[in-house]
Short mmCIF file of C-alpha atoms and ligand atoms in Angstrom, two decimals:
data_model
loop_
_atom_site.label_atom_id
_atom_site.label_comp_id
_atom_site.label_asym_id
_atom_site.label_seq_id
_atom_site.Cartn_x
_atom_site.Cartn_y
_atom_site.Cartn_z
CA MET A 794 -67.84 -297.03 8.09
CA ASP A 795 -68.35 -298.09 4.49
CA TRP A 796 -70.88 -296.44 2.17
CA ASP A 797 -73.46 -299.23 2.56
CA GLU A 798 -73.44 -298.74 6.30
CA PHE A 799 -73.59 -295.01 5.70
CA ALA A 800 -76.73 -295.49 3.58
CA HIS A 801 -78.31 -297.62 6.30
CA TRP A 802 -77.65 -295.11 9.07
CA GLY A 803 -78.51 -292.19 6.84
CA LYS A 804 -82.01 -293.62 6.36
CA HIS A 805 -82.25 -294.35 10.04
CA ILE A 806 -81.36 -290.76 10.93
CA SER A 807 -83.79 -289.24 8.46
CA ASP A 808 -86.61 -291.45 9.85
CA TRP A 809 -85.57 -290.39 13.34
CA ALA A 810 -85.62 -286.74 12.24
CA ALA A 811 -89.17 -287.02 10.93
CA ASP A 812 -90.36 -288.71 14.16
CA TYR A 813 -88.58 -286.08 16.22
CA HIS A 814 -90.40 -283.28 14.44
CA LYS A 815 -93.75 -285.06 14.56
CA THR A 816 -93.54 -285.53 18.33
CA LEU A 817 -91.88 -282.24 19.19
CA ARG A 818 -95.02 -280.72 20.73
CA ASP A 819 -94.87 -283.28 23.56
CA ARG A 820 -91.38 -282.30 24.71
CA PRO A 821 -90.56 -279.46 27.11
CA VAL A 822 -89.32 -276.58 24.97
CA ARG A 823 -86.32 -275.58 27.09
CA ALA A 824 -83.93 -278.29 28.27
CA GLN A 825 -84.69 -279.23 31.86
CA THR A 826 -81.15 -280.36 32.80
CA ALA A 827 -78.86 -278.74 35.37
CA PRO A 828 -75.44 -277.31 34.40
CA GLY A 829 -72.83 -280.08 34.13
CA GLU A 830 -75.38 -282.89 34.00
CA ILE A 831 -74.69 -283.80 30.37
CA ALA A 832 -70.89 -283.46 30.55
CA ALA A 833 -70.84 -285.71 33.62
CA GLN A 834 -72.20 -288.55 31.52
CA LEU A 835 -69.41 -288.42 28.94
CA PRO A 836 -66.15 -290.32 29.37
CA VAL A 837 -63.29 -288.01 30.28
CA ALA A 838 -61.00 -289.46 27.57
CA PRO A 839 -61.67 -290.36 23.91
CA PRO A 840 -62.15 -294.07 23.06
CA GLU A 841 -59.06 -295.91 21.79
CA SER A 842 -61.09 -298.20 19.56
CA GLY A 843 -64.13 -297.49 17.42
CA GLU A 844 -67.64 -298.09 18.68
CA ALA A 845 -70.75 -299.29 16.87
CA MET A 846 -73.17 -296.70 15.49
CA GLU A 847 -75.99 -298.39 17.47
CA MET A 848 -74.20 -297.46 20.66
CA ILE A 849 -73.41 -293.93 19.56
CA LEU A 850 -77.02 -293.25 18.58
CA ALA A 851 -78.34 -294.84 21.76
CA ASP A 852 -76.21 -292.36 23.68
CA VAL A 853 -77.64 -289.52 21.65
CA GLU A 854 -81.08 -290.51 22.97
CA ARG A 855 -79.87 -291.17 26.49
CA ILE A 856 -77.34 -288.37 27.05
CA VAL A 857 -77.83 -285.66 24.45
CA MET A 858 -81.58 -285.40 23.95
CA PRO A 859 -82.46 -284.50 27.55
CA GLY A 860 -80.07 -281.56 27.26
CA VAL A 861 -81.50 -280.15 24.03
CA THR A 862 -83.55 -276.97 23.95
CA HIS A 863 -85.94 -277.47 21.07
CA TRP A 864 -85.59 -274.49 18.78
CA GLN A 865 -87.98 -276.07 16.27
CA HIS A 866 -90.68 -276.54 18.92
CA PRO A 867 -93.89 -274.82 17.80
CA ARG A 868 -94.18 -273.09 21.17
CA PHE A 869 -90.72 -271.52 21.09
CA PHE A 870 -91.41 -267.82 21.74
CA ALA A 871 -87.97 -266.89 23.13
CA TYR A 872 -85.24 -264.76 21.50
CA PHE A 873 -85.99 -264.83 17.77
CA PRO A 874 -86.72 -268.04 15.86
CA ALA A 875 -83.96 -270.03 14.14
CA ASN A 876 -86.20 -271.92 11.76
CA ALA A 877 -85.20 -275.00 9.81
CA ALA A 878 -87.85 -275.70 7.19
CA PRO A 879 -87.67 -279.35 6.07
CA PRO A 880 -86.50 -278.60 2.49
CA SER A 881 -83.63 -276.54 3.86
CA MET A 882 -82.69 -279.48 6.10
CA LEU A 883 -82.57 -281.71 3.03
CA ALA A 884 -80.40 -279.14 1.28
CA GLU A 885 -78.12 -279.14 4.31
CA MET A 886 -77.78 -282.92 4.01
CA LEU A 887 -76.66 -282.46 0.42
CA VAL A 888 -74.28 -279.69 1.45
CA SER A 889 -72.77 -281.96 4.04
CA THR A 890 -72.51 -284.79 1.51
CA LEU A 891 -70.75 -282.69 -1.10
CA ALA A 892 -68.68 -281.01 1.62
CA VAL A 893 -67.32 -278.48 -0.85
CA GLN A 894 -65.31 -275.50 0.27
CA CYS A 895 -66.58 -272.57 -1.77
CA MET A 896 -63.93 -269.94 -1.16
CA LEU A 897 -63.24 -269.33 -4.86
CA TRP A 898 -65.32 -269.71 -8.00
CA GLN A 899 -63.09 -272.56 -9.17
CA THR A 900 -63.34 -274.45 -5.87
CA SER A 901 -67.00 -275.04 -6.74
CA PRO A 902 -68.41 -272.95 -9.58
CA ALA A 903 -71.95 -274.18 -8.86
CA ALA A 904 -71.80 -272.83 -5.31
CA THR A 905 -70.69 -269.37 -6.44
CA GLU A 906 -73.16 -269.17 -9.28
CA VAL A 907 -76.15 -270.46 -7.30
CA GLU A 908 -75.21 -268.00 -4.54
CA GLY A 909 -75.18 -265.08 -6.97
CA VAL A 910 -78.61 -266.03 -8.31
CA MET A 911 -80.05 -266.64 -4.81
CA ILE A 912 -78.88 -263.22 -3.68
CA ASP A 913 -80.74 -261.78 -6.62
CA TRP A 914 -83.90 -263.85 -5.98
CA LEU A 915 -83.90 -262.59 -2.41
CA ARG A 916 -83.24 -259.04 -3.56
CA GLN A 917 -86.36 -259.26 -5.70
CA ALA A 918 -88.37 -260.95 -2.95
CA LEU A 919 -87.45 -258.14 -0.58
CA GLY A 920 -88.16 -255.48 -3.18
CA LEU A 921 -84.65 -254.03 -3.13
CA ALA A 922 -83.50 -252.00 -6.12
CA GLU A 923 -81.72 -253.59 -9.04
CA GLY A 924 -78.01 -253.15 -8.68
CA TYR A 925 -77.72 -254.55 -5.17
CA SER A 926 -75.46 -257.57 -5.12
CA GLY A 927 -74.38 -259.42 -2.02
CA VAL A 928 -72.87 -262.37 -0.31
CA ILE A 929 -74.00 -265.11 2.07
CA GLN A 930 -72.27 -264.98 5.44
CA ASP A 931 -72.52 -267.26 8.46
CA SER A 932 -74.17 -264.72 10.74
CA ALA A 933 -75.36 -261.14 10.96
CA SER A 934 -72.49 -260.47 13.37
CA SER A 935 -70.00 -261.25 10.59
CA ALA A 936 -71.86 -259.08 8.07
CA THR A 937 -71.99 -256.20 10.52
CA LEU A 938 -68.30 -256.56 11.32
CA SER A 939 -67.55 -256.48 7.58
CA ALA A 940 -69.58 -253.27 7.26
CA VAL A 941 -67.91 -251.64 10.28
CA LEU A 942 -64.47 -252.51 8.90
CA THR A 943 -65.53 -250.94 5.62
CA MET A 944 -66.62 -247.79 7.47
CA ARG A 945 -63.24 -247.72 9.17
CA GLU A 946 -61.26 -248.18 5.98
CA ARG A 947 -63.29 -245.66 4.03
CA ALA A 948 -62.93 -243.06 6.79
CA THR A 949 -59.15 -243.60 7.00
CA GLY A 950 -58.63 -243.23 3.25
CA TRP A 951 -58.23 -247.04 2.98
CA ARG A 952 -55.08 -246.90 5.12
CA GLY A 953 -56.22 -248.63 8.32
CA ASN A 954 -55.45 -252.17 7.21
CA ARG A 955 -51.91 -251.20 6.22
CA ALA A 956 -50.91 -248.58 8.74
CA GLY A 957 -53.03 -249.53 11.70
CA LEU A 958 -55.09 -247.05 13.66
CA SER A 959 -52.55 -245.41 15.92
CA GLY A 960 -52.28 -241.67 15.39
CA GLN A 961 -55.80 -241.52 13.96
CA GLY A 962 -58.38 -239.24 15.46
CA HIS A 963 -61.32 -241.02 17.02
CA LEU A 964 -63.44 -242.69 14.37
CA ARG A 965 -67.12 -242.43 15.34
CA ILE A 966 -70.02 -244.67 14.42
CA TYR A 967 -73.64 -243.78 15.17
CA CYS A 968 -76.66 -245.92 15.95
CA SER A 969 -79.70 -245.89 18.21
CA ASP A 970 -79.59 -247.17 21.77
CA GLN A 971 -81.70 -250.15 20.68
CA VAL A 972 -79.19 -251.96 18.47
CA HIS A 973 -78.06 -255.55 19.00
CA SER A 974 -74.83 -256.25 20.87
CA SER A 975 -73.24 -257.47 17.63
CA ILE A 976 -72.86 -253.80 16.70
CA ASP A 977 -70.95 -253.09 19.93
CA ARG A 978 -68.76 -256.12 19.38
CA ALA A 979 -68.04 -255.17 15.76
CA CYS A 980 -66.83 -251.78 17.03
CA TRP A 981 -64.64 -253.47 19.65
CA VAL A 982 -62.89 -255.82 17.26
CA ALA A 983 -62.60 -253.27 14.44
CA GLY A 984 -60.54 -251.08 16.76
CA ILE A 985 -63.20 -248.35 16.88
CA GLY A 986 -63.83 -248.88 20.59
CA GLN A 987 -67.04 -248.89 22.58
CA ASP A 988 -66.59 -245.23 23.56
CA ASN A 989 -66.69 -244.24 19.89
CA LEU A 990 -69.96 -246.01 19.20
CA VAL A 991 -72.33 -243.13 19.74
CA LYS A 992 -75.75 -244.35 20.82
CA ILE A 993 -78.59 -241.92 20.22
CA GLY A 994 -81.99 -242.03 21.92
CA THR A 995 -85.17 -242.93 20.07
CA THR A 996 -88.57 -241.38 19.45
CA GLY A 997 -91.96 -242.38 18.12
CA PRO A 998 -94.10 -245.48 18.42
CA ARG A 999 -91.46 -247.70 16.84
CA TYR A 1000 -88.54 -246.32 18.82
CA GLY A 1001 -86.65 -245.00 15.78
CA ILE A 1002 -83.42 -243.05 16.15
CA ASP A 1003 -83.90 -239.37 17.01
CA VAL A 1004 -82.59 -237.84 13.79
CA ALA A 1005 -82.19 -234.31 15.18
CA ALA A 1006 -80.07 -235.71 18.03
CA LEU A 1007 -78.08 -237.71 15.48
CA ARG A 1008 -77.29 -234.56 13.51
CA GLN A 1009 -76.26 -232.76 16.67
CA ALA A 1010 -74.00 -235.59 17.77
CA ILE A 1011 -72.23 -235.64 14.40
CA ALA A 1012 -71.78 -231.86 14.44
CA ALA A 1013 -70.42 -231.95 17.99
CA ASP A 1014 -68.00 -234.72 17.05
CA ARG A 1015 -66.70 -232.82 14.03
CA ALA A 1016 -66.23 -229.74 16.19
CA ALA A 1017 -64.25 -231.86 18.65
CA GLY A 1018 -61.98 -233.15 15.87
CA HIS A 1019 -63.42 -236.65 15.73
CA ILE A 1020 -63.96 -238.48 12.44
CA PRO A 1021 -67.52 -239.66 11.74
CA ALA A 1022 -67.28 -242.94 9.82
CA GLY A 1023 -70.74 -244.45 9.50
CA ILE A 1024 -74.30 -244.89 10.65
CA ILE A 1025 -75.87 -248.23 11.59
CA ALA A 1026 -79.66 -248.42 11.41
CA VAL A 1027 -81.94 -251.18 12.57
CA THR A 1028 -85.24 -252.65 11.45
CA GLY A 1029 -86.55 -254.92 14.19
CA ALA A 1030 -84.05 -254.65 17.03
CA THR A 1031 -83.81 -257.57 19.41
CA GLY A 1032 -85.19 -256.05 22.61
CA ILE A 1033 -88.59 -254.82 21.48
CA GLY A 1034 -88.34 -254.64 17.67
CA ALA A 1035 -87.29 -250.97 17.51
CA SER A 1036 -87.15 -249.79 13.91
CA ASP A 1037 -85.59 -246.63 12.55
CA ILE A 1038 -87.34 -244.40 10.04
CA LEU A 1039 -84.92 -244.87 7.20
CA GLY A 1040 -85.40 -241.86 4.91
CA PRO A 1041 -84.37 -239.07 7.30
CA LEU A 1042 -81.47 -241.15 8.60
CA LEU A 1043 -80.21 -241.70 5.06
CA GLN A 1044 -80.51 -237.98 4.40
CA VAL A 1045 -78.10 -237.39 7.30
CA SER A 1046 -75.68 -239.93 5.84
CA ARG A 1047 -75.78 -238.20 2.47
CA ASP A 1048 -75.31 -234.75 4.00
CA GLU A 1049 -72.39 -236.03 6.06
CA ASP A 1050 -70.93 -238.46 3.50
CA LEU A 1051 -71.17 -241.46 5.84
CA TYR A 1052 -71.27 -245.17 4.98
CA THR A 1053 -74.51 -246.85 6.07
CA HIS A 1054 -75.37 -250.35 7.26
CA LEU A 1055 -78.86 -251.64 8.11
CA ASP A 1056 -79.32 -254.49 10.58
CA ALA A 1057 -82.53 -256.29 9.66
CA ALA A 1058 -81.30 -259.66 10.88
CA TRP A 1059 -84.71 -260.71 12.15
CA ALA A 1060 -87.27 -258.40 10.53
CA GLY A 1061 -85.75 -258.54 7.05
CA ALA A 1062 -87.67 -261.76 6.40
CA ALA A 1063 -90.99 -259.93 6.83
CA MET A 1064 -90.04 -257.54 4.02
CA ILE A 1065 -91.06 -260.23 1.53
CA CYS A 1066 -94.58 -258.94 2.30
CA PRO A 1067 -95.16 -255.70 0.36
CA GLU A 1068 -97.35 -254.22 3.12
CA PHE A 1069 -94.55 -254.48 5.73
CA ARG A 1070 -92.05 -253.14 3.23
CA GLU A 1071 -94.15 -250.03 2.69
CA ASP A 1072 -94.44 -249.60 6.40
CA PHE A 1073 -90.86 -250.31 7.49
CA TRP A 1074 -88.64 -250.06 4.45
CA ALA A 1075 -89.60 -246.88 2.59
CA ASP A 1076 -86.31 -245.49 1.18
CA VAL A 1077 -84.29 -248.61 2.07
CA ASP A 1078 -82.51 -248.51 -1.26
CA GLY A 1079 -80.10 -245.85 -0.06
CA PHE A 1080 -78.21 -248.18 2.30
CA ASP A 1081 -74.69 -249.22 1.40
CA SER A 1082 -75.02 -252.51 3.27
CA ILE A 1083 -78.05 -254.44 4.55
CA VAL A 1084 -78.00 -257.66 6.52
CA PHE A 1085 -80.87 -260.09 7.03
CA ASN A 1086 -80.82 -263.66 8.28
CA PRO A 1087 -82.82 -266.18 6.26
CA HIS A 1088 -81.86 -268.49 9.14
CA LYS A 1089 -84.13 -266.61 11.51
CA TRP A 1090 -87.72 -266.07 10.48
CA LEU A 1091 -87.59 -267.11 6.80
CA GLY A 1092 -86.85 -270.80 7.33
CA ALA A 1093 -83.35 -271.49 5.97
CA GLN A 1094 -81.58 -273.82 8.33
CA PHE A 1095 -78.90 -272.13 10.47
CA ASP A 1096 -76.49 -270.73 9.41
CA CYS A 1097 -77.41 -268.45 6.54
CA SER A 1098 -77.10 -264.67 6.67
CA VAL A 1099 -77.38 -262.48 3.60
CA GLN A 1100 -75.53 -259.20 3.24
CA PHE A 1101 -76.71 -257.00 0.38
CA LEU A 1102 -74.25 -254.42 -0.92
CA ARG A 1103 -75.03 -251.41 -3.05
CA ASP A 1104 -71.47 -251.31 -4.31
CA PRO A 1105 -69.39 -254.30 -3.21
CA GLN A 1106 -66.16 -252.55 -4.17
CA ALA A 1107 -65.91 -250.73 -0.82
CA GLN A 1108 -66.09 -254.04 1.08
CA LEU A 1109 -63.68 -255.66 -1.38
CA ASN A 1110 -61.23 -252.80 -0.86
CA THR A 1111 -61.48 -253.59 2.84
CA LEU A 1112 -61.34 -257.39 2.89
CA LYS A 1113 -59.85 -258.69 -0.33
CA ILE A 1114 -56.45 -260.29 0.08
CA GLU A 1115 -54.88 -262.37 -2.64
CA PRO A 1116 -51.80 -264.43 -1.84
CA GLU A 1117 -50.33 -266.43 -4.72
CA TYR A 1118 -51.95 -269.67 -3.57
CA LEU A 1119 -55.42 -268.13 -3.91
CA LYS A 1120 -54.91 -266.56 -7.35
CA THR A 1121 -56.91 -268.02 -10.20
CA SER A 1122 -56.16 -267.73 -13.89
CA GLY A 1123 -58.61 -267.30 -16.73
CA GLU A 1124 -61.68 -265.14 -16.99
CA ALA A 1125 -62.73 -262.69 -14.29
CA VAL A 1126 -65.01 -264.50 -11.85
CA THR A 1127 -66.54 -263.79 -8.44
CA ASN A 1128 -64.54 -265.21 -5.55
CA TYR A 1129 -66.86 -264.70 -2.59
CA SER A 1130 -64.15 -265.25 0.03
CA GLU A 1131 -62.83 -261.83 -1.01
CA TRP A 1132 -66.07 -260.29 0.28
CA THR A 1133 -65.91 -261.75 3.80
CA ILE A 1134 -63.63 -262.21 6.78
CA PRO A 1135 -63.40 -266.04 6.81
CA LEU A 1136 -61.72 -267.61 3.80
CA GLY A 1137 -63.53 -270.92 3.98
CA ARG A 1138 -67.20 -270.97 3.01
CA ARG A 1139 -70.01 -273.49 3.01
CA PHE A 1140 -72.48 -274.01 0.16
CA ARG A 1141 -75.26 -272.17 2.00
CA ALA A 1142 -77.02 -270.97 -1.13
CA LEU A 1143 -78.45 -274.45 -1.68
CA LYS A 1144 -80.65 -274.01 1.41
CA ILE A 1145 -82.17 -270.84 0.00
CA TRP A 1146 -82.71 -272.50 -3.37
CA PHE A 1147 -84.57 -275.44 -1.80
CA LEU A 1148 -86.57 -273.17 0.50
CA LEU A 1149 -87.74 -270.73 -2.15
CA ARG A 1150 -88.54 -273.44 -4.68
CA SER A 1151 -90.46 -275.57 -2.17
CA TYR A 1152 -92.71 -272.88 -0.73
CA GLY A 1153 -92.53 -270.09 -3.26
CA VAL A 1154 -92.31 -266.58 -1.90
CA GLU A 1155 -96.09 -266.56 -1.39
CA GLY A 1156 -95.93 -269.67 0.82
CA LEU A 1157 -93.39 -267.96 3.04
CA ARG A 1158 -95.38 -264.71 3.07
CA SER A 1159 -98.48 -266.41 4.42
CA ARG A 1160 -96.53 -267.87 7.36
CA ILE A 1161 -95.08 -264.50 8.27
CA ARG A 1162 -98.46 -262.77 7.97
CA ASN A 1163 -100.01 -265.40 10.26
CA HIS A 1164 -97.28 -264.88 12.85
CA VAL A 1165 -97.88 -261.13 12.86
CA THR A 1166 -101.65 -261.58 13.20
CA TRP A 1167 -101.37 -264.19 15.96
CA SER A 1168 -98.88 -262.07 17.85
CA GLY A 1169 -101.47 -259.27 17.96
CA GLU A 1170 -104.16 -261.71 19.15
CA VAL A 1171 -102.11 -263.29 21.92
CA CYS A 1172 -100.93 -259.83 22.98
CA ASP A 1173 -104.58 -258.87 23.55
CA ARG A 1174 -105.18 -262.04 25.56
CA ILE A 1175 -102.22 -261.26 27.81
CA ARG A 1176 -103.40 -257.65 28.11
CA ALA A 1177 -106.68 -258.99 29.46
CA LEU A 1178 -105.00 -261.00 32.26
CA GLU A 1179 -105.58 -259.31 35.58
CA GLY A 1180 -102.77 -256.94 36.52
CA PHE A 1181 -100.73 -257.68 33.39
CA GLU A 1182 -99.36 -254.78 31.36
CA ILE A 1183 -98.31 -254.69 27.71
CA VAL A 1184 -95.08 -252.70 27.84
CA THR A 1185 -94.42 -252.48 24.12
CA GLU A 1186 -97.06 -253.16 21.49
CA PRO A 1187 -96.34 -255.68 18.72
CA ILE A 1188 -93.77 -254.55 16.20
CA LEU A 1189 -94.30 -257.17 13.50
CA SER A 1190 -94.55 -260.30 15.68
CA LEU A 1191 -92.66 -259.17 18.81
CA PHE A 1192 -94.17 -257.52 21.88
CA SER A 1193 -93.32 -257.35 25.56
CA PHE A 1194 -95.30 -257.49 28.78
CA ARG A 1195 -95.01 -257.47 32.55
CA CYS A 1196 -96.88 -259.43 35.15
CA PRO A 1197 -97.85 -257.69 38.42
CA GLY A 1198 -94.86 -257.14 40.68
CA ASP A 1199 -91.28 -255.93 40.54
CA ASP A 1200 -88.40 -256.93 38.26
CA GLN A 1201 -87.64 -260.00 40.35
CA MET A 1202 -91.17 -261.19 39.84
CA GLN A 1203 -90.79 -260.90 36.06
CA GLN A 1204 -87.74 -263.14 36.19
CA ARG A 1205 -89.54 -265.56 38.51
CA LEU A 1206 -92.36 -265.86 36.02
CA VAL A 1207 -89.97 -266.42 33.09
CA ASP A 1208 -88.09 -269.11 35.03
CA ALA A 1209 -91.29 -270.79 36.19
CA LEU A 1210 -92.69 -270.84 32.65
CA ASN A 1211 -89.51 -272.33 31.25
CA ASP A 1212 -89.36 -274.93 34.03
CA ASP A 1213 -92.97 -275.80 33.23
CA GLY A 1214 -91.79 -276.51 29.68
CA ARG A 1215 -94.94 -275.96 27.64
CA ILE A 1216 -93.70 -272.65 26.26
CA TYR A 1217 -90.35 -270.87 26.17
CA LEU A 1218 -89.98 -267.12 26.76
CA THR A 1219 -87.04 -264.86 27.55
CA GLN A 1220 -86.69 -261.54 29.31
CA GLY A 1221 -85.33 -258.16 28.24
CA LEU A 1222 -84.80 -254.68 29.59
CA HIS A 1223 -86.81 -251.68 28.41
CA GLU A 1224 -86.41 -248.15 29.80
CA GLY A 1225 -84.74 -249.60 32.88
CA ARG A 1226 -87.46 -252.14 33.64
CA LYS A 1227 -87.38 -255.88 33.13
CA ILE A 1228 -89.82 -257.06 30.49
CA ILE A 1229 -90.91 -260.43 29.19
CA ARG A 1230 -90.49 -260.71 25.42
CA PHE A 1231 -92.94 -262.66 23.28
CA SER A 1232 -91.76 -263.43 19.78
CA VAL A 1233 -93.93 -265.43 17.37
CA GLY A 1234 -92.19 -266.95 14.37
CA GLN A 1235 -91.58 -270.67 14.63
CA PHE A 1236 -92.06 -272.19 11.20
CA ASP A 1237 -94.57 -274.87 12.23
CA CYS A 1238 -96.47 -273.07 14.96
CA THR A 1239 -100.25 -272.94 14.69
CA ARG A 1240 -102.68 -270.38 15.99
CA GLU A 1241 -103.56 -272.83 18.79
CA ASP A 1242 -99.91 -273.04 19.86
CA VAL A 1243 -99.69 -269.29 20.11
CA MET A 1244 -103.04 -268.77 21.87
CA MET A 1245 -102.30 -271.57 24.31
CA ALA A 1246 -99.40 -269.50 25.63
CA ALA A 1247 -101.75 -266.94 27.22
CA GLY A 1248 -103.47 -269.69 29.21
CA VAL A 1249 -100.14 -271.18 30.31
CA ILE A 1250 -98.90 -267.76 31.43
CA ASP A 1251 -102.07 -267.20 33.45
CA GLU A 1252 -101.88 -270.65 35.04
CA VAL A 1253 -98.19 -270.52 35.95
CA TRP A 1254 -98.54 -266.94 37.21
CA LYS A 1255 -101.32 -267.99 39.58
CA GLU A 1256 -99.12 -270.81 40.89
CA ILE A 1257 -96.23 -268.52 41.81
CA ALA A 1258 -98.10 -265.33 42.72
N1 PLP B 232 -79.12 -258.26 14.91
C1 PLP B 232 -80.30 -258.54 15.49
C2 PLP B 232 -81.40 -257.52 15.43
C3 PLP B 232 -80.48 -259.76 16.16
O1 PLP B 232 -81.64 -260.02 16.76
C4 PLP B 232 -79.42 -260.69 16.18
C5 PLP B 232 -79.58 -261.98 16.86
O2 PLP B 232 -80.63 -262.35 17.32
C6 PLP B 232 -78.23 -260.36 15.55
C7 PLP B 232 -78.11 -259.13 14.92
C8 PLP B 232 -77.06 -261.30 15.53
O3 PLP B 232 -77.35 -262.34 14.66
P1 PLP B 232 -76.32 -263.52 14.39
O4 PLP B 232 -76.55 -264.53 15.44
O5 PLP B 232 -76.69 -264.02 13.02
O6 PLP B 232 -74.95 -262.95 14.43
#
């Protein structure tokens, strides 16, 4: 393909993208294909000679599109959103055009310097204290793994990387029983082990960690000769939005000299609104590490996860490795690959720059406030459906409900709704019972989209009941 052809197809694809988004409401949200149906339409071997772009794009329509679940659909209420605001898509096009690899300052100074400034813009937008720096990672899972490795290294006197973990006592990490599975997985791959991730029960209307039980668990572990290494808190956990009360938890970490990480992958975006910050993030500034995903609720196209660090040196002590071929001469500069597990890095900061400049923080705030309000309204409409029960009240824009009937019936309703295609919901488990989660947050959704869901739920329920 020469660059003139590239320009032609580039325009074609951006026109296609605009049409796709404008007509998205008419498509079923979740793909309606059966397992294997898409793969069966692809040749088993790669082509020996090149094919025309017309043919490739025609196959995208014919083969790929039926098997796409539309994450940007305004009636996507499943999981958490993975929004792609149009300016961030444009930034992504530029990122893909430049195709720079931003592992070191010198491999693209603009990428490093824009990243540093974007971290600070977001720090201000979220109301975090001056002094926090940070790094953009691909996902919250990577940021959490970096934090868990830092807990491990700190607790082993920075010897784990060199000497390995054999002969160590059991390192222990503490969190509530509501945290996302990325915390479990970080403990697996960091060599901590699932059995040493101590999950504490929760209390209160927002299902925050039981701090007295946390203190007891740490004391019991010390008495048993274990080595407490860190505490992981959550604001807006995946199941029902559980959120820890941060101040008392941080007090435990200070009393026990433990490294702290806060997972706000989803709910962090809402902290650009001062009222939610007051409510959820009082005392947040004590955390050593905080992760939030602009690629979820905020609108930066996937992937884009920000990890704030109170003192990056601890993570650098854990992850920095500098073979000769990565050394740079000259002035001291920031080489962000020393802050993360992967060496290679994309120019993700450009998406944040485009997003914040296009909407301004206030433009993003109003979307998030609408989502929270509409979530409360649709929750009340579902509450009013005969026999329906709200299991957990909205925490920001996430709540959960049950239809009449047992757990199997909940799953039947979820499946029937997703086969119907007008809305997309997913299930969860709360206190041993299956629940249906409802998460409002798609970038382009309107109040009508959200309210319509209650009617669809009622209609589909009556069909299967
Ligand atoms: N933490 C929470 C609370 C989440 O909801 C999720 C994903 O939905 C994650 C962490 C993992 O995020 P990522 O996919 O960026 O690793």
